[in-house]
Tab-separated table of C-alpha atoms in Angstrom:
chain	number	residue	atom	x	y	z
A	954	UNK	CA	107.461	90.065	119.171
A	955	UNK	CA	103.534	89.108	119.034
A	956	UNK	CA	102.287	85.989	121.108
A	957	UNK	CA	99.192	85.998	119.857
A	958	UNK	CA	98.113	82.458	120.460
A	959	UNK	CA	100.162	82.422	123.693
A	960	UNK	CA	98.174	85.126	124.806
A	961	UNK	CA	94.837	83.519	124.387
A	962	UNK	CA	95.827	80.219	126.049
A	963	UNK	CA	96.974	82.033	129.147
A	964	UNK	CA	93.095	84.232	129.232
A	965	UNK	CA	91.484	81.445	129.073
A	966	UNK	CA	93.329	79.166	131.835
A	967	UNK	CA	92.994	82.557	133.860
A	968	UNK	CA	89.188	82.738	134.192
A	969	UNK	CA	89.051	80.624	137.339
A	970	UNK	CA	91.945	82.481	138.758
A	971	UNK	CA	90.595	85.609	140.511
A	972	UNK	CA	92.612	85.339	143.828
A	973	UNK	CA	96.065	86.144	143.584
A	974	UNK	CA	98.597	83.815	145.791
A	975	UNK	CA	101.678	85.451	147.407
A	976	UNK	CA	103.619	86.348	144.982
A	977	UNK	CA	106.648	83.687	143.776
A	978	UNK	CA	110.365	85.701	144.363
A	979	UNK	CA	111.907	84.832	140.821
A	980	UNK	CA	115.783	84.477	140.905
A	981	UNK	CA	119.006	83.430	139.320
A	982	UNK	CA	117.533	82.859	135.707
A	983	UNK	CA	114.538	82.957	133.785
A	984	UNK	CA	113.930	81.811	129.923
A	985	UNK	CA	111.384	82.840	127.792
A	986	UNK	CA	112.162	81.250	124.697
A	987	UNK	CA	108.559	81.545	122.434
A	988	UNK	CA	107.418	81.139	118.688
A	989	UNK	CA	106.490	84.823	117.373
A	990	UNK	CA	102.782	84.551	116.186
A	991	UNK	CA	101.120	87.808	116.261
A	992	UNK	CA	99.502	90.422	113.903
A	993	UNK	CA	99.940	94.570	113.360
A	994	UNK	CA	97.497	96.420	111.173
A	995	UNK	CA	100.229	98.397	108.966
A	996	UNK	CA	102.969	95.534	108.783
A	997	UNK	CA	100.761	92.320	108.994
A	998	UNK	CA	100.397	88.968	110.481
A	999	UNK	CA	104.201	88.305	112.206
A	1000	UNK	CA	105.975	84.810	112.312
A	1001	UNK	CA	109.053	83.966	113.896
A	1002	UNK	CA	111.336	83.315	117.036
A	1003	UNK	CA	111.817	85.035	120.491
A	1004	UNK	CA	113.646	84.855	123.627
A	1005	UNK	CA	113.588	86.902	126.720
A	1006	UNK	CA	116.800	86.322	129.197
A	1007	UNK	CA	116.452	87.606	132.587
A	1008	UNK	CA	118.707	87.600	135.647
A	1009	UNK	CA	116.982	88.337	138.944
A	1010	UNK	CA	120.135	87.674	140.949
A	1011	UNK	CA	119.724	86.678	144.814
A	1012	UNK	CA	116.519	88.113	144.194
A	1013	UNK	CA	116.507	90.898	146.200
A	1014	UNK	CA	115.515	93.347	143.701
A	1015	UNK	CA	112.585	91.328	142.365
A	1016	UNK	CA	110.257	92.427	140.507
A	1017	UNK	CA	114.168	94.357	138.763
A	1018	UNK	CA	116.207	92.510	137.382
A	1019	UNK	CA	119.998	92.399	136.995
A	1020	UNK	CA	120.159	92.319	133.519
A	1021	UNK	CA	118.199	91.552	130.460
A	1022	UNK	CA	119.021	90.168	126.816
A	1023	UNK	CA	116.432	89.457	124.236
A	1024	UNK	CA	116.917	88.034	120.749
A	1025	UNK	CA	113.979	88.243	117.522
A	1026	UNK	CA	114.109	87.160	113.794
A	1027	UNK	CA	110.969	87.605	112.832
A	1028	UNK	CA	109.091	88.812	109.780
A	1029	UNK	CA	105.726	90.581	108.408
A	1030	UNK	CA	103.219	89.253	105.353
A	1031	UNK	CA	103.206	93.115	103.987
A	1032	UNK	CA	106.829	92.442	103.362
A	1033	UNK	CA	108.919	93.692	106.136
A	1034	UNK	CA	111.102	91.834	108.951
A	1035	UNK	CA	113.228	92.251	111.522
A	1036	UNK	CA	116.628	90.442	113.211
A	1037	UNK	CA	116.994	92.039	116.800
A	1038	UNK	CA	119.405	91.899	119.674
A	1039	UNK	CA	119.239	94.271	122.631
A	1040	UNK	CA	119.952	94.117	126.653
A	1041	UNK	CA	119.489	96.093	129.165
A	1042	UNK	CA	121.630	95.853	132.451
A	1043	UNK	CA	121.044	97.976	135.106
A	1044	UNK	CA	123.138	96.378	138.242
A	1045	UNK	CA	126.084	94.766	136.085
A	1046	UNK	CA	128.178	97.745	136.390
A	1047	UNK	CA	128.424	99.480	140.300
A	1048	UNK	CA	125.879	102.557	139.791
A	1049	UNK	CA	125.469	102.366	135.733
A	1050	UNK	CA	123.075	101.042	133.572
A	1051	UNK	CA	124.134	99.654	130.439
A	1052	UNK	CA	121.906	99.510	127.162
A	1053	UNK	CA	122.780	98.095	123.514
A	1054	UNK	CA	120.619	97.534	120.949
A	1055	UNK	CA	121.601	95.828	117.846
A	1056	UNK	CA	118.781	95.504	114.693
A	1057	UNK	CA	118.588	95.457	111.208
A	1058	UNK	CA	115.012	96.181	109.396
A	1059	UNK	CA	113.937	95.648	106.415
A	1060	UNK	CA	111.031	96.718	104.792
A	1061	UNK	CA	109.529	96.011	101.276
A	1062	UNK	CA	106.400	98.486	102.010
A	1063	UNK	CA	107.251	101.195	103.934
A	1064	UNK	CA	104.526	103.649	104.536
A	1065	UNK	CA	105.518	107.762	103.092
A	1066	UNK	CA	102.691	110.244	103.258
A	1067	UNK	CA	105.206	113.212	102.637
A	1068	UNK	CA	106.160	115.845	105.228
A	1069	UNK	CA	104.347	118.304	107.398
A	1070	UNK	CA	100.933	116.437	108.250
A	1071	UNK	CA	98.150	117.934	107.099
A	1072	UNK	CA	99.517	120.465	104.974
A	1073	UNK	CA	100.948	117.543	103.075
A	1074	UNK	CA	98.796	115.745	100.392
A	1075	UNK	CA	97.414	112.571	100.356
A	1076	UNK	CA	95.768	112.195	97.328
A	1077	UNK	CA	96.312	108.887	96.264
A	1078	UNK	CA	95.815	108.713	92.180
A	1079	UNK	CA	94.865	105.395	92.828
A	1080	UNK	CA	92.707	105.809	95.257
A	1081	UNK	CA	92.795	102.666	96.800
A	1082	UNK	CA	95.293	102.521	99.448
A	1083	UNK	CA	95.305	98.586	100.211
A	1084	UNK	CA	95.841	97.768	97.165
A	1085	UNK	CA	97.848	100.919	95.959
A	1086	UNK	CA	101.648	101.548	96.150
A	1087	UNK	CA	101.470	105.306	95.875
A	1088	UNK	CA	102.162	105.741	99.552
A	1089	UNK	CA	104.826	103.145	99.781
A	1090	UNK	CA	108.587	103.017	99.275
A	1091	UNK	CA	111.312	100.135	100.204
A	1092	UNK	CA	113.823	100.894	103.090
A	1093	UNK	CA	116.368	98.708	104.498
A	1094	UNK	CA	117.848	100.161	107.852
A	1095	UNK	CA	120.792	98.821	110.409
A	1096	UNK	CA	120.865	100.227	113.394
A	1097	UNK	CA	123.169	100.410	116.475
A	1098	UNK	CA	122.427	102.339	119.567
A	1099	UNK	CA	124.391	102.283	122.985
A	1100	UNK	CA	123.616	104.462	126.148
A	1101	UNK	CA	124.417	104.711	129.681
A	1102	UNK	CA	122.897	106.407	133.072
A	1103	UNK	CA	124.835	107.248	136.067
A	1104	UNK	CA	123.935	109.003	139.299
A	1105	UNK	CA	124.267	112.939	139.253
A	1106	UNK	CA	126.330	113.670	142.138
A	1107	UNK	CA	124.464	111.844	144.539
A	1108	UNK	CA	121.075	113.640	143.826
A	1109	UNK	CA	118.106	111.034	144.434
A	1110	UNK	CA	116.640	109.706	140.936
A	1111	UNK	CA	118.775	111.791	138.799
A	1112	UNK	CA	121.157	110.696	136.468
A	1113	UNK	CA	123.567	112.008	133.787
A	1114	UNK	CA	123.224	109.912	130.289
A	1115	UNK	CA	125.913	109.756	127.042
A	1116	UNK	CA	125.666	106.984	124.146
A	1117	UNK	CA	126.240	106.727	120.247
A	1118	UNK	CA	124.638	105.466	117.727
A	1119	UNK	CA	124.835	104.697	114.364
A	1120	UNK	CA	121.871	104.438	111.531
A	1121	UNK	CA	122.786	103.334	107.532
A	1122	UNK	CA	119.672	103.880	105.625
A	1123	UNK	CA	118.954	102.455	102.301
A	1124	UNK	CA	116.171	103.320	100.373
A	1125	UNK	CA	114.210	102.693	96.750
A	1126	UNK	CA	111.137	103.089	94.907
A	1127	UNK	CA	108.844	99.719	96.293
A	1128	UNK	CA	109.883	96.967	93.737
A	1129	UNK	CA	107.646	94.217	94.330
A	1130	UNK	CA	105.585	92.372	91.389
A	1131	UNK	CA	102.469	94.157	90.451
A	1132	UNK	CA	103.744	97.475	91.093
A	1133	UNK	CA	106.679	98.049	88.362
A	1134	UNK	CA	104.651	100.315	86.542
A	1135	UNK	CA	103.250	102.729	89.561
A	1136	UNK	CA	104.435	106.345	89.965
A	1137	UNK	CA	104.544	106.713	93.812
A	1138	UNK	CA	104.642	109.698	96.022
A	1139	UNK	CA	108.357	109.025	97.003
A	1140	UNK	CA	109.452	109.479	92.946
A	1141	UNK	CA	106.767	112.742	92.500
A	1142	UNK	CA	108.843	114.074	95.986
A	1143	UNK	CA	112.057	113.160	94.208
A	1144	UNK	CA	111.347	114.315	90.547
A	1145	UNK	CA	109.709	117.708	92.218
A	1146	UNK	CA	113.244	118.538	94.179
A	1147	UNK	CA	111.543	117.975	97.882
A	1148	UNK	CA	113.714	115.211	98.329
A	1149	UNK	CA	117.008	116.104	96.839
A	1150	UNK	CA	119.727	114.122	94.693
A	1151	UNK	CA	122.478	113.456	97.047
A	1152	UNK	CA	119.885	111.707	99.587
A	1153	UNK	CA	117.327	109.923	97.010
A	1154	UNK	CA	118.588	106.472	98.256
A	1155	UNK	CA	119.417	106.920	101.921
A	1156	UNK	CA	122.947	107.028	103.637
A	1157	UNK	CA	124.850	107.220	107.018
A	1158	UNK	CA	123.899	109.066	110.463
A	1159	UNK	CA	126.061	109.201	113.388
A	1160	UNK	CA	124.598	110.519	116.711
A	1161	UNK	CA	126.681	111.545	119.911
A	1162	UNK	CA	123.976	111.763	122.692
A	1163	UNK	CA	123.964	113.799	126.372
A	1164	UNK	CA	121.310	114.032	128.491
A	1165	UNK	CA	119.869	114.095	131.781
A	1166	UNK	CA	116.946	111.569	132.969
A	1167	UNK	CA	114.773	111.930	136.255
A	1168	UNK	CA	113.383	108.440	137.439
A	1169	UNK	CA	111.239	107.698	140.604
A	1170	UNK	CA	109.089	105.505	139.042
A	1171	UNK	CA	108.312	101.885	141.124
A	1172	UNK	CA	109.447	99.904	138.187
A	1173	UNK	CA	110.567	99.896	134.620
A	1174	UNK	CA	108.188	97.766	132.748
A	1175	UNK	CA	104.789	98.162	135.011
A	1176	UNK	CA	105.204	101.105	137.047
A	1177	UNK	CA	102.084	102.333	139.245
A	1178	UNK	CA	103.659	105.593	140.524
A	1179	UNK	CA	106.384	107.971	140.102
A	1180	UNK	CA	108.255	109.850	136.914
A	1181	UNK	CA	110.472	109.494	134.138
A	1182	UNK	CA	111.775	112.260	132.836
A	1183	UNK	CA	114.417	112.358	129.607
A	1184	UNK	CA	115.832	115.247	127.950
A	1185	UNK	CA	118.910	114.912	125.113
A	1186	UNK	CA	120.500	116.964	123.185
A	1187	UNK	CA	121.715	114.849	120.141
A	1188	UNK	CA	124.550	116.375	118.105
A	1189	UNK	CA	124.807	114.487	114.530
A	1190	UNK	CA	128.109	115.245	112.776
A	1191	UNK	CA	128.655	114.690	109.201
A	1192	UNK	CA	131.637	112.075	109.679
A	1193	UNK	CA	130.622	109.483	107.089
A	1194	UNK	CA	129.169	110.735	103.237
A	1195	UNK	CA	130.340	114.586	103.872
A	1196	UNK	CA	126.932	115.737	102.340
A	1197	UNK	CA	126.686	118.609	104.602
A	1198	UNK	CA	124.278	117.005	106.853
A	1199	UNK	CA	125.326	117.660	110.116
A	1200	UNK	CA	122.692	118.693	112.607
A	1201	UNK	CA	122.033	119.467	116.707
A	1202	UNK	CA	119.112	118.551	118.133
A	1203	UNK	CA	117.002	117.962	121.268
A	1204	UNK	CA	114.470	115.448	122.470
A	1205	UNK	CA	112.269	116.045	125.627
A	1206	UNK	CA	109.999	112.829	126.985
A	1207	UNK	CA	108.144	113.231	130.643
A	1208	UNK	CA	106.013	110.130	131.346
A	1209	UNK	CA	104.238	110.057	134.818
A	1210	UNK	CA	102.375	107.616	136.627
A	1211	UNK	CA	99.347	109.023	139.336
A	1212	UNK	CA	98.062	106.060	141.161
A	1213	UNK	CA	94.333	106.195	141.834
A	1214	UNK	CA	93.181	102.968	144.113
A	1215	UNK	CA	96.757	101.090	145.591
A	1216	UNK	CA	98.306	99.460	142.459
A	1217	UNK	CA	94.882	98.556	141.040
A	1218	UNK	CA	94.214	101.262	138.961
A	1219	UNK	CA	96.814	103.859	137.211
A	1220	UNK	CA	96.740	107.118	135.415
A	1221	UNK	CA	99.579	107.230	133.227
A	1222	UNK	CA	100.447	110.138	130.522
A	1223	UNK	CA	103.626	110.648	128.225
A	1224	UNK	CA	104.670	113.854	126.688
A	1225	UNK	CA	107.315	113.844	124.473
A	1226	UNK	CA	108.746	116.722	121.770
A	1227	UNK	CA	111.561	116.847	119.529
A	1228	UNK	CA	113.167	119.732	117.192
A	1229	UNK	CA	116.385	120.796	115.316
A	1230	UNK	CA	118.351	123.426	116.812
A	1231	UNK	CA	120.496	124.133	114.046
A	1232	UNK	CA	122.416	122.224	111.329
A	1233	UNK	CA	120.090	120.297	108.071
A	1234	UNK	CA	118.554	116.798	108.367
A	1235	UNK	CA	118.246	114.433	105.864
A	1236	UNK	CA	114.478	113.620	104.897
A	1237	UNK	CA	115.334	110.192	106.116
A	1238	UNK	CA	115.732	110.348	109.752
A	1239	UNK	CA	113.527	113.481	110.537
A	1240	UNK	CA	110.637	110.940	111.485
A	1241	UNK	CA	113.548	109.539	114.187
A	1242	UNK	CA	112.837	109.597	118.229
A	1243	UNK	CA	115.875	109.993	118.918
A	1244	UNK	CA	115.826	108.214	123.325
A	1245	UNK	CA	118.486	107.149	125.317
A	1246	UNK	CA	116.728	103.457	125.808
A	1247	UNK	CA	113.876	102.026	124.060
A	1248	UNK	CA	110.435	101.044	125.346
A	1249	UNK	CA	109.480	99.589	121.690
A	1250	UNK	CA	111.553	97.716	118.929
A	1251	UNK	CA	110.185	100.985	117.029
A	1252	UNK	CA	111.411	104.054	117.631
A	1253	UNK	CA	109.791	105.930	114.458
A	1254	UNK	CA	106.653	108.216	114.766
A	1255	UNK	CA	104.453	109.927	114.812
A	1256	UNK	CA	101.725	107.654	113.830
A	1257	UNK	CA	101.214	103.753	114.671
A	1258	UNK	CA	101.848	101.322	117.068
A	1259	UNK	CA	104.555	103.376	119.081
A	1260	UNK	CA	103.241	106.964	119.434
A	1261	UNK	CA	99.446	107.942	117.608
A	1262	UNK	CA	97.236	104.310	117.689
A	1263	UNK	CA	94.997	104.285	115.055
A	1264	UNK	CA	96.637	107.571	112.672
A	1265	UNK	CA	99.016	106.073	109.556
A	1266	UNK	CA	102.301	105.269	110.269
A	1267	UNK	CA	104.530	107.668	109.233
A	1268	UNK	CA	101.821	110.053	108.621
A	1269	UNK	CA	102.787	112.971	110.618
A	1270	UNK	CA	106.539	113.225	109.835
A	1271	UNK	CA	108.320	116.956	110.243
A	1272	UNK	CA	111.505	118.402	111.479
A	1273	UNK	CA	110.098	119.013	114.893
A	1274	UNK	CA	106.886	117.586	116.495
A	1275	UNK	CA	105.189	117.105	119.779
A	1276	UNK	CA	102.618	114.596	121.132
A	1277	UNK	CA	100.802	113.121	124.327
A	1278	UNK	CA	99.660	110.100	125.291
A	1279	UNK	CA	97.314	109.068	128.590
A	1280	UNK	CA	96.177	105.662	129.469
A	1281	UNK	CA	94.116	104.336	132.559
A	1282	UNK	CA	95.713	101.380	133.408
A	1283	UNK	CA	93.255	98.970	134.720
A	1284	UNK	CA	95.049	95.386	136.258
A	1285	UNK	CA	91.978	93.104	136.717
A	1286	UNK	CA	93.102	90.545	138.285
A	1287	UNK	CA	96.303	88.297	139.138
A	1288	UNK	CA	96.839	84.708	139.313
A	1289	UNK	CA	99.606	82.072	139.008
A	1290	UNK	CA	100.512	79.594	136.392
A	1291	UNK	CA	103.927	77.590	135.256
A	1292	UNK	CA	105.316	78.934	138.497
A	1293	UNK	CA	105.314	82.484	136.938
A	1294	UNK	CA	103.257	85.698	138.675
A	1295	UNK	CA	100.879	86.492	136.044
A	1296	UNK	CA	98.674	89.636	135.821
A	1297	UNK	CA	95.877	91.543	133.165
A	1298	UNK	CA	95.045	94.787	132.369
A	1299	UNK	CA	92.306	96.947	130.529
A	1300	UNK	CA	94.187	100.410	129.972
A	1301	UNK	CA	91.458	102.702	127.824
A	1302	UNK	CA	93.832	105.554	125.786
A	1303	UNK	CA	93.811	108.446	124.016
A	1304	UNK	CA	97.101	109.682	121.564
A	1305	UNK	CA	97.279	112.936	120.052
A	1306	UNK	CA	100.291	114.378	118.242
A	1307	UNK	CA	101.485	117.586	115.545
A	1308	UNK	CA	103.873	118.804	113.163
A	1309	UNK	CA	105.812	121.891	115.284
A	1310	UNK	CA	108.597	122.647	112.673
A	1311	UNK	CA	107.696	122.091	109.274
A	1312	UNK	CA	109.734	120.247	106.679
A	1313	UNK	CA	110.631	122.055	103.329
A	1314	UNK	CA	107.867	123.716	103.319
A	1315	UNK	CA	108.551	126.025	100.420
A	1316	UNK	CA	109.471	123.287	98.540
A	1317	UNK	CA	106.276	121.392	98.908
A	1318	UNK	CA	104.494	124.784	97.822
A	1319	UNK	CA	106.648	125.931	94.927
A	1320	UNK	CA	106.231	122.051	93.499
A	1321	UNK	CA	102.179	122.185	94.078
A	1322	UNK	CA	102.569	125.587	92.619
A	1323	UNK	CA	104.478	124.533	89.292
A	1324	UNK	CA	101.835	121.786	88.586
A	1325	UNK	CA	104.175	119.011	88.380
A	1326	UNK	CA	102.436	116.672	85.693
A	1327	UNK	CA	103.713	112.814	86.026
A	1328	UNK	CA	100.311	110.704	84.894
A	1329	UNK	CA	96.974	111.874	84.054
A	1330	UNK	CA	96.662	113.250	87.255
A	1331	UNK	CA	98.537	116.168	88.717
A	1332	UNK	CA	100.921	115.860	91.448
A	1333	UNK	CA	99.749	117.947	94.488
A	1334	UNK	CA	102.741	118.668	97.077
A	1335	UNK	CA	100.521	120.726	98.966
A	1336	UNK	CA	96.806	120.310	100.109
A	1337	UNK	CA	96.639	123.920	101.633
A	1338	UNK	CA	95.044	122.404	104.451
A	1339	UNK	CA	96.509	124.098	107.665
A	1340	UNK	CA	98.337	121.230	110.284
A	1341	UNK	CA	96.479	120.640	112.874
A	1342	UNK	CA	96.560	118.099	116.201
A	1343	UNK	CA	95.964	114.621	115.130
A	1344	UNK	CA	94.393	112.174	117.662
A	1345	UNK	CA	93.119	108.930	118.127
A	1346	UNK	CA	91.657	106.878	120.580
A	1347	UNK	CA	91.481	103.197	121.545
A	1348	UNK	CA	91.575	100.512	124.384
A	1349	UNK	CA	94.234	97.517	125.158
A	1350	UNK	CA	94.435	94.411	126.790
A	1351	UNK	CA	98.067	93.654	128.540
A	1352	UNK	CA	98.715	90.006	129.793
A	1353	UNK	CA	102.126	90.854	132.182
A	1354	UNK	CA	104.569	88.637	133.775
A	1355	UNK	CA	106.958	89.048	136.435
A	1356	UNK	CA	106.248	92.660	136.278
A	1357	UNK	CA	108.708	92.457	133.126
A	1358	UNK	CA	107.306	90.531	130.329
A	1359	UNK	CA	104.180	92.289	128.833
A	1360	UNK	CA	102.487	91.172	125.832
A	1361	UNK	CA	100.171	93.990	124.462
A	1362	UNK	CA	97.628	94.276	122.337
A	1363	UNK	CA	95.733	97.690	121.879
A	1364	UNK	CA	93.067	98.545	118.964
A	1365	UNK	CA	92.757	102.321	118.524
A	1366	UNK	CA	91.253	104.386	115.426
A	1367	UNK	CA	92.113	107.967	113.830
A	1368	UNK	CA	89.977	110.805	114.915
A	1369	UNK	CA	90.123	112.330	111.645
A	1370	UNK	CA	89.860	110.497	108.088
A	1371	UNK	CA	92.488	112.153	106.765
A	1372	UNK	CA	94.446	110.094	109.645
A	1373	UNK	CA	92.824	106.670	108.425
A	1374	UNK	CA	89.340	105.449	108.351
A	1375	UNK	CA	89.875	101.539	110.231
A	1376	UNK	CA	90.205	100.291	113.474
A	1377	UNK	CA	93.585	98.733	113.425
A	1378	UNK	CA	95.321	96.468	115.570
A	1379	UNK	CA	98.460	96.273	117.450
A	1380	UNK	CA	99.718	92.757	119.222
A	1381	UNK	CA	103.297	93.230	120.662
A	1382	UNK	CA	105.410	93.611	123.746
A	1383	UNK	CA	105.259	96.637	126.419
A	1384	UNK	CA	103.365	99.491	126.928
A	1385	UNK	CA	103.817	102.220	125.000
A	1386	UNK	CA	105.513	103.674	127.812
């Protein structure tokens, strides 16, 4: 997923390249097999193995492709990894667009700073989070998503959308050496009720998705102009553990792109919102995005390297939340090299996100309330503090090519402490949106 070293080759051979050539028509097939050398500022440094697969056909639809398949194993020095396939075909079937995704995580530190933003605590009895495991737990996930898009009765860039998908979550206290003795906020959550018996280690989600998506945007992975629209309505029946989980929901994304000067310079924004209609959802999967395709291997928020750059991830989890995003997208300059169209961007941002339907609530409060004693400190559920819009700002540096492949990598830091106090780092693949 990160090409960090890739990245810096290509900068530097592009410095004498400030003229851009006529552009090469790809077709028929293009590899781009590449080691996985990269860093993220709440997972790690990243090793592994990548491979793009694109078909551009005749190449007629160039910079689009026909289809796309891309393959990762790769993992994380905090502890967590990844094995990844996905494609996305949008010409392989007449007038439908296919989209699979295939990945199982893993993840020996996974980030829980309890529910509800602000209101929830962070007091970390240890009080020092880099070397603490308070605010950590281990979670193994699989997950399986497949949707498709066709045209809605012949009406220009609108489309009708179904898929399914499948999550089993597995979840512990964090078990790694050095930490055997901790009490962490996932047990105090547990032990307090918050988090309740019959979903204390994880368990099965099934998701029937229908939706409707607007798209007039130039192009999928570096669009100038245009809009995407997606709105779903997710039902989530309890077919699997019978815990009385079952759940509807609805997830509402509108990204749109306002060029400024030709395809030079873009202003892009994303809004995106998601709440339960009716039904309970397990603590597990409330922090889910639940969208049709993916723009990022991630699709957890809000916080991190997908939605809020800069704020914890995980840290502003609830059973209904909202957030922006807006970008100027900045494309320097454009060159050629290894018979590949190559361009770079500068795209300043600015993320901001909140908590719209609390969590348990009650729950958290009665627990604060009862003065839960588990170590020589107290265990506060609650910090009374009332949630509030969380934001954080940044800049990025994207290295794209064929309009397709983009390697990002965007620094962006918390607004508010209680968010996080460092700059942090994100090297990866796409835009955020």
């Amino acid at each position: 997923m990160k090409r960090h070293l890739f990245l810096v080759l290509v900068l530097l051979l592009s410095v004498s390249a400030f003229s851009q050539k006529k552009e090469i028509i790809k077709k028929g097939w293009n590899f781009g097999p590449l080691p996985v050398v990269g860093y993220d500022a709440d997972l790690g440094f990243q090793y592994g193995v990548t491979c793009d697969i694109f078909n551009f056909g005749d190449g007629s639809r160039y910079p689009r492709y026909n289809y796309k398949f891309n393959v990762e194993a790769s993992r994380y020095t905090k502890g967590s990894g990844v094995f990844r396939f996905y494609s996305d075909m949008p010409y392989v079937v007449k007038d439908t667009k296919l989209f699979f995704d295939v990945t199982y995580f893993y993840a020996k530190k996974y980030e829980f700073f309890g529910f509800n933003g602000f209101e929830a605590s962070t007091f970390d009895p240890y009080a020092n989070f880099d070397k603490s495991g308070y605010h950590f737990l281990n979670r193994n996930q699989f997950r399986f998503v497949g949707s498709m898009q066709r045209p809605f009765f012949n009406v220009p860039n609108l489309y009708w959308t179904a898929g399914w998908a499948y999550y089993h979550t597995k979840i512990d206290r964090i078990n790694l050496e050095g930490y055997e003795d901790q009490v962490t906020l996932y047990e105090n959550y547990v032990n307090a009720g918050i988090i309740k018996e019959d979903e204390v280690h994880g368990g099965n989600t099934t998701q029937i998705r229908l939706g409707m998506v607007y798209d007039s945007r130039d192009h999928n992975s570096d669009p100038t102009r245009g809009i995407y629209a997606e709105a779903t309505l997710v039902g989530s029946p309890d077919l699997i553990d019978h815990k009385g989980y079952g759940n509807l929901s609805y997830t509402f994304l509108w990204r749109q792109y306002i060029p400024i000067y030709k395809d030079k310079l873009t202003f892009a924004y994303r809004l995106g919102a998601q709440n339960r209609i009716a039904g309970r959802t397990p603590w597990y999967m409330i922090n889910n995005l639940n969208t049709m395709f993916f723009q990022k291997m991630y699709t957890e928020g809000l916080g991190g390297s997908v939605t809020l750059r800069g704020v914890h991830r995980n840290g502003v989890i609830g059973e209904g939340f909202a957030f922006g995003n807006v970008e100027l997208r900045w494309r320097i300059v454009g060159f050629q090299f290894i018979n590949q169209n190559w361009q770079v961007a500068l795209n300043p941002f600015f993320d901001a996100g909140i908590v719209t339907q609390k969590f348990r609530e009650t729950e958290m409060m009665n627990a604060d309330n009862g003065g839960i004693v588990l170590h020589e400190n107290a265990f506060d559920s609650y910090s009374g503090d009332k949630e509030s819009v969380h934001m954080s700002a940044g800049a990025g540096l994207k290295l794209i090519m064929n309009r397709n492949l983009v390697v990002s990598v965007d620094m962006g830091k918390a607004l508010d402490k209680r968010d996080g106090e460092k700059f942090k780092t994100f090297i990866g693949f796409n835009y955020l949106f």
